[in-house]
mmCIF file of C-alpha atoms in Angstrom:
data_model
loop_
_atom_site.group_PDB
_atom_site.id
_atom_site.type_symbol
_atom_site.label_atom_id
_atom_site.label_comp_id
_atom_site.label_asym_id
_atom_site.label_seq_id
_atom_site.Cartn_x
_atom_site.Cartn_y
_atom_site.Cartn_z
ATOM 1 C CA VAL A 22 -20.055 -85.404 -26.239
ATOM 2 C CA ILE A 23 -16.554 -84.761 -24.880
ATOM 3 C CA ALA A 24 -15.175 -87.419 -27.205
ATOM 4 C CA VAL A 25 -16.909 -85.785 -30.194
ATOM 5 C CA LEU A 26 -15.606 -82.336 -29.230
ATOM 6 C CA THR A 27 -12.101 -83.742 -28.742
ATOM 7 C CA GLY A 28 -12.346 -85.393 -32.169
ATOM 8 C CA PHE A 29 -13.447 -82.119 -33.785
ATOM 9 C CA SER A 30 -10.619 -80.317 -32.013
ATOM 10 C CA ILE A 31 -8.083 -82.787 -33.359
ATOM 11 C CA LEU A 32 -9.560 -82.578 -36.862
ATOM 12 C CA TRP A 33 -9.568 -78.755 -36.676
ATOM 13 C CA LYS A 34 -5.904 -78.716 -35.615
ATOM 14 C CA GLU A 35 -4.952 -81.233 -38.326
ATOM 15 C CA HIS A 36 -6.840 -79.239 -40.964
ATOM 16 C CA PHE A 37 -4.911 -76.029 -40.249
ATOM 17 C CA SER A 38 -1.619 -77.904 -39.992
ATOM 18 C CA LEU A 39 -2.223 -79.463 -43.421
ATOM 19 C CA LYS A 40 -3.335 -76.079 -44.817
ATOM 20 C CA LYS A 41 -0.096 -74.495 -43.604
ATOM 21 C CA ASP A 42 1.948 -77.355 -45.143
ATOM 22 C CA TYR A 43 0.000 -76.995 -48.405
ATOM 23 C CA HIS A 44 0.776 -73.268 -48.660
ATOM 24 C CA SER A 45 4.428 -73.894 -47.816
ATOM 25 C CA GLN A 46 4.657 -76.531 -50.557
ATOM 26 C CA CYS A 47 2.959 -74.152 -53.034
ATOM 27 C CA GLU A 48 5.547 -71.458 -52.266
ATOM 28 C CA LYS A 49 8.413 -73.935 -52.742
ATOM 29 C CA LEU A 50 6.879 -75.139 -56.001
ATOM 30 C CA ALA A 51 6.608 -71.532 -57.263
ATOM 31 C CA GLU A 52 10.271 -70.927 -56.358
ATOM 32 C CA GLU A 53 11.344 -74.095 -58.186
ATOM 33 C CA HIS A 54 9.235 -73.106 -61.189
ATOM 34 C CA ALA A 55 10.956 -69.688 -61.310
ATOM 35 C CA LYS A 56 14.370 -71.385 -61.094
ATOM 36 C CA ALA A 57 13.426 -73.753 -63.930
ATOM 37 C CA GLU A 58 12.291 -70.834 -66.121
ATOM 38 C CA GLN A 59 15.562 -68.974 -65.419
ATOM 39 C CA LEU A 60 17.567 -72.103 -66.249
ATOM 40 C CA GLU A 61 15.618 -72.515 -69.493
ATOM 41 C CA ALA A 62 16.290 -68.876 -70.450
ATOM 42 C CA ASN A 63 20.007 -69.250 -69.652
ATOM 43 C CA SER A 64 20.141 -72.487 -71.634
ATOM 44 C CA LYS A 65 18.519 -70.792 -74.646
ATOM 45 C CA ILE A 66 21.046 -67.929 -74.487
ATOM 46 C CA ALA A 67 23.946 -70.389 -74.211
ATOM 47 C CA THR A 68 22.639 -72.382 -77.187
ATOM 48 C CA GLU A 69 22.216 -69.257 -79.337
ATOM 49 C CA ARG A 70 25.711 -68.044 -78.428
ATOM 50 C CA SER A 71 27.246 -71.443 -79.101
ATOM 51 C CA THR A 72 25.526 -71.599 -82.491
ATOM 52 C CA PHE A 73 26.796 -68.095 -83.319
ATOM 53 C CA VAL A 74 30.374 -68.754 -82.163
ATOM 54 C CA ASN A 75 30.626 -72.078 -84.006
ATOM 55 C CA SER A 76 28.968 -70.923 -87.236
ATOM 56 C CA ALA A 77 31.001 -71.138 -90.442
ATOM 57 C CA THR A 78 30.189 -67.463 -91.089
ATOM 58 C CA THR A 79 31.608 -66.327 -87.742
ATOM 59 C CA GLU A 80 35.130 -64.960 -87.800
ATOM 60 C CA ARG A 81 37.318 -65.099 -84.661
ATOM 61 C CA ILE A 82 39.682 -62.177 -84.102
ATOM 62 C CA LYS A 83 42.158 -62.031 -81.216
ATOM 63 C CA VAL A 84 42.411 -58.511 -79.871
ATOM 64 C CA LYS A 85 45.732 -58.249 -78.022
ATOM 65 C CA GLY A 86 46.832 -55.823 -75.352
ATOM 66 C CA CYS A 87 48.485 -52.475 -76.102
ATOM 67 C CA GLU A 88 52.015 -51.557 -75.032
ATOM 68 C CA SER A 89 50.900 -50.508 -71.535
ATOM 69 C CA THR A 90 48.816 -53.707 -71.044
ATOM 70 C CA PRO A 91 50.583 -56.491 -73.012
ATOM 71 C CA ASP A 92 48.812 -59.331 -71.157
ATOM 72 C CA ALA A 93 45.325 -58.048 -71.973
ATOM 73 C CA GLU A 94 43.369 -60.090 -74.507
ATOM 74 C CA VAL A 95 39.836 -60.549 -75.760
ATOM 75 C CA VAL A 96 38.407 -62.594 -78.611
ATOM 76 C CA LEU A 97 36.009 -60.860 -80.974
ATOM 77 C CA PHE A 98 33.414 -63.003 -82.762
ATOM 78 C CA LYS A 99 31.960 -61.361 -85.874
ATOM 79 C CA CYS A 100 29.449 -62.685 -88.391
ATOM 80 C CA ARG A 101 30.753 -61.823 -91.858
ATOM 81 C CA LEU A 102 27.197 -61.691 -93.250
ATOM 82 C CA SER A 103 25.238 -59.710 -90.666
ATOM 83 C CA GLY A 104 27.933 -57.854 -88.723
ATOM 84 C CA LYS A 105 26.623 -59.242 -85.427
ATOM 85 C CA MET A 106 29.455 -59.205 -82.893
ATOM 86 C CA MET A 107 30.272 -60.559 -79.456
ATOM 87 C CA VAL A 108 33.411 -60.300 -77.369
ATOM 88 C CA GLN A 109 34.808 -62.868 -74.948
ATOM 89 C CA VAL A 110 37.063 -61.566 -72.191
ATOM 90 C CA VAL A 111 40.224 -63.665 -71.884
ATOM 91 C CA ASP A 112 42.256 -61.296 -69.708
ATOM 92 C CA LEU A 113 41.634 -57.638 -68.917
ATOM 93 C CA PRO A 114 43.240 -55.618 -66.115
ATOM 94 C CA ALA A 115 41.147 -55.115 -62.988
ATOM 95 C CA LEU A 116 39.300 -51.815 -63.104
ATOM 96 C CA PRO A 117 39.569 -49.194 -60.376
ATOM 97 C CA SER A 118 36.365 -47.805 -58.897
ATOM 98 C CA GLY A 119 34.531 -45.503 -61.295
ATOM 99 C CA HIS A 120 35.991 -47.120 -64.440
ATOM 100 C CA HIS A 121 34.483 -49.276 -67.191
ATOM 101 C CA TYR A 122 35.568 -50.635 -70.576
ATOM 102 C CA GLU A 123 34.263 -49.338 -73.893
ATOM 103 C CA VAL A 124 34.592 -51.192 -77.203
ATOM 104 C CA TRP A 125 35.147 -48.951 -80.235
ATOM 105 C CA ALA A 126 35.131 -49.682 -83.970
ATOM 106 C CA GLN A 127 37.064 -47.404 -86.317
ATOM 107 C CA ASN A 128 35.530 -47.101 -89.757
ATOM 108 C CA PRO A 129 37.663 -46.815 -92.910
ATOM 109 C CA ASP A 130 36.756 -43.098 -93.107
ATOM 110 C CA SER A 131 38.458 -42.700 -89.679
ATOM 111 C CA THR A 132 35.255 -42.150 -87.708
ATOM 112 C CA ASP A 133 34.987 -44.002 -84.410
ATOM 113 C CA ARG A 134 31.802 -45.558 -83.049
ATOM 114 C CA MET A 135 31.284 -47.099 -79.634
ATOM 115 C CA ILE A 136 29.818 -50.573 -80.143
ATOM 116 C CA GLY A 137 29.861 -51.937 -76.613
ATOM 117 C CA LEU A 138 30.291 -51.380 -72.918
ATOM 118 C CA ILE A 139 31.750 -53.812 -70.380
ATOM 119 C CA GLN A 140 30.836 -52.840 -66.829
ATOM 120 C CA PRO A 141 32.470 -54.300 -63.715
ATOM 121 C CA PRO A 142 32.440 -56.861 -62.328
ATOM 122 C CA ILE A 143 34.129 -58.407 -65.358
ATOM 123 C CA LYS A 144 33.155 -62.029 -65.920
ATOM 124 C CA TYR A 145 36.114 -63.753 -67.542
ATOM 125 C CA ASP A 146 35.306 -66.209 -70.340
ATOM 126 C CA SER A 147 31.845 -64.649 -70.569
ATOM 127 C CA MET A 148 30.391 -63.352 -73.808
ATOM 128 C CA TYR A 149 29.348 -59.704 -74.116
ATOM 129 C CA VAL A 150 27.036 -58.694 -76.969
ATOM 130 C CA LEU A 151 28.213 -55.746 -79.076
ATOM 131 C CA ASP A 152 26.353 -53.538 -81.553
ATOM 132 C CA THR A 153 26.367 -54.693 -85.155
ATOM 133 C CA ALA A 154 29.190 -53.325 -87.306
ATOM 134 C CA LEU A 155 30.006 -54.437 -90.847
ATOM 135 C CA HIS A 156 32.569 -51.989 -92.204
ATOM 136 C CA TYR A 157 35.405 -51.029 -89.879
ATOM 137 C CA SER A 158 39.180 -51.191 -89.936
ATOM 138 C CA SER A 159 40.072 -51.696 -86.278
ATOM 139 C CA ILE A 160 38.666 -52.519 -82.858
ATOM 140 C CA GLN A 161 39.858 -50.888 -79.653
ATOM 141 C CA ILE A 162 38.955 -51.522 -76.032
ATOM 142 C CA THR A 163 39.555 -48.606 -73.700
ATOM 143 C CA ASP A 164 39.584 -48.224 -69.928
ATOM 144 C CA VAL A 165 37.352 -45.214 -69.248
ATOM 145 C CA ASP A 166 37.629 -43.171 -66.048
ATOM 146 C CA THR A 167 34.209 -41.515 -65.809
ATOM 147 C CA ILE A 168 35.203 -39.374 -62.805
ATOM 148 C CA ASN A 169 38.156 -37.649 -64.530
ATOM 149 C CA ASN A 170 36.729 -38.029 -68.070
ATOM 150 C CA PHE A 171 39.855 -39.840 -69.280
ATOM 151 C CA SER A 172 40.391 -43.013 -71.329
ATOM 152 C CA VAL A 173 43.361 -45.298 -71.991
ATOM 153 C CA PRO A 174 43.584 -47.956 -74.755
ATOM 154 C CA VAL A 175 43.864 -51.491 -73.361
ATOM 155 C CA CYS A 176 43.486 -53.724 -76.453
ATOM 156 C CA MET A 177 43.597 -52.991 -80.163
ATOM 157 C CA ALA A 178 43.501 -54.968 -83.389
ATOM 158 C CA SER A 179 43.326 -54.246 -87.069
ATOM 159 C CA VAL A 180 40.470 -56.363 -88.395
ATOM 160 C CA LYS A 181 39.721 -55.285 -91.950
ATOM 161 C CA LYS A 182 42.210 -56.228 -94.655
#
């Protein structure tokens, strides 16, 4: 009887040990599954962006720094057919606390429209999606101080001939 009880005790202990291991493995599997889904989503975004950037209908426009920030530079990618646009940060000055960048398009009738926002932290060589804009004459990126309600041009380019 003691041997049977000892056997049941060992089986009971082994059962709960295996149950604990099983739940631990299920949690790890769920974490790995979430990582795989995130990787798949990132891969899809990268593929779509690469297709857009390398399309024959996509125009590349270098937007150089203004007089006060001559080293600043971004590359604007614009689809000539749809007006879809993205910007790649090459070099922008570090932003003080409370600042962000705004991307503006100036239309031929001299109206300005904000088409994008770049919030810190700035990821260099990353692509930022902008609003669609077909008809505009220039692009400007400004450093905006939201605390003092003040903005300074950082990059500008004439893009419509």
